[in-house]
XYZ file of C-alpha atoms in Angstrom:
120
model
C 0.307 0.343 0.374
C 1.149 3.625 -0.755
C 1.319 6.293 2.186
C -1.848 7.522 1.846
C -3.746 10.212 4.577
C -6.823 8.749 2.942
C -8.654 6.163 5.109
C -9.390 2.274 4.311
C -13.167 1.984 2.788
C -14.920 -0.661 5.283
C -18.586 -2.053 4.615
C -20.019 0.576 7.200
C -18.978 3.418 4.196
C -22.249 2.529 2.291
C -25.997 2.751 3.651
C -27.527 -0.629 4.581
C -28.467 -3.315 2.502
C -26.274 -1.607 -0.253
C -23.375 -4.064 -0.183
C -23.519 -7.225 -2.090
C -20.187 -8.902 -1.454
C -16.836 -8.448 0.241
C -13.782 -9.936 0.910
C -10.554 -8.464 3.005
C -9.598 -6.707 -0.210
C -12.241 -5.457 -2.232
C -16.376 -4.393 -1.543
C -19.157 -4.953 -4.390
C -21.412 -2.753 -4.100
C -25.075 -1.450 -5.464
C -24.624 1.521 -7.346
C -27.931 3.636 -8.999
C -27.880 2.754 -12.553
C -31.359 3.805 -13.681
C -33.275 0.790 -14.738
C -30.243 -1.542 -15.022
C -28.384 -3.395 -12.599
C -25.215 -1.526 -11.169
C -22.877 -2.432 -8.900
C -19.295 -1.133 -8.428
C -16.121 -3.031 -7.122
C -14.436 -0.652 -4.458
C -10.374 -1.588 -3.886
C -10.590 -0.802 0.101
C -7.246 0.957 -0.400
C -6.615 4.288 -0.957
C -4.321 3.571 -3.989
C -5.011 4.145 -8.258
C -4.885 1.719 -10.694
C -1.277 1.777 -11.034
C -0.263 1.576 -7.422
C -2.281 -1.344 -7.056
C 0.155 -4.234 -6.585
C 0.862 -7.278 -8.689
C -1.291 -9.683 -6.499
C -4.443 -7.325 -6.457
C -4.248 -6.008 -9.634
C -4.737 -9.901 -10.846
C -7.112 -10.247 -8.182
C -9.371 -7.475 -9.664
C -9.077 -9.091 -13.327
C -10.388 -12.268 -11.947
C -13.133 -10.648 -9.973
C -14.284 -8.690 -12.871
C -14.239 -11.947 -15.168
C -16.028 -13.591 -12.719
C -18.899 -10.576 -12.068
C -19.737 -10.174 -15.407
C -19.426 -14.263 -16.388
C -22.349 -14.730 -13.077
C -24.421 -11.748 -14.464
C -24.322 -12.624 -17.922
C -25.183 -15.834 -17.502
C -28.342 -14.898 -15.518
C -31.627 -15.778 -17.910
C -32.711 -12.330 -18.164
C -29.324 -10.413 -18.506
C -27.842 -9.061 -21.776
C -23.992 -7.894 -21.982
C -22.436 -6.449 -18.677
C -21.138 -2.715 -19.334
C -17.981 -2.181 -17.514
C -16.808 1.354 -16.902
C -13.828 2.127 -13.938
C -15.034 4.920 -11.935
C -12.447 8.301 -10.863
C -12.030 7.976 -7.423
C -8.720 7.801 -4.775
C -10.361 4.251 -4.771
C -9.658 1.588 -7.645
C -13.901 1.484 -8.973
C -15.127 -0.721 -11.382
C -18.409 0.163 -12.263
C -20.526 -3.126 -14.075
C -24.043 -1.959 -15.708
C -26.475 -4.643 -17.291
C -29.802 -4.341 -18.419
C -32.723 -6.788 -17.674
C -31.284 -8.030 -14.110
C -33.717 -7.451 -11.345
C -32.636 -6.860 -8.273
C -33.890 -9.806 -6.544
C -31.009 -11.641 -8.231
C -28.693 -9.838 -6.125
C -28.445 -12.707 -3.754
C -27.613 -15.306 -6.641
C -24.912 -12.943 -7.433
C -23.074 -12.351 -3.930
C -23.097 -16.391 -3.516
C -21.686 -17.173 -6.787
C -19.490 -14.179 -6.334
C -18.958 -15.935 -2.694
C -17.730 -19.407 -4.322
C -14.532 -17.737 -5.277
C -14.509 -16.216 -2.006
C -15.365 -13.702 0.286
C -18.624 -12.825 2.119
C -22.120 -12.964 0.473
C -23.765 -9.374 1.900
C -27.216 -9.948 0.306
């Protein structure tokens, strides 16, 4: 981790019910995407994308790829849009049409099979 005055992000930083999944390095939380499913993967440490350790950069790619596969294999889902958002912490935003909020638990449990904890 680089030296920074920015604090670590923890699940209490989010509104109740917003966190979908988390582990010791990452938090997946809902975001408002209009009528689309919106999820953002947040790195807990205050580092920019180029500052991630090789291990965390690898995790970012693996979690992102797994999350896209999980969502795109839901019967209601279309393709998942992916974007990096600007912040002091690495964030990847995922958005998909057609996925009802009732599927968040399924997404969290399938992601928890990789590791971490389903929170919704």
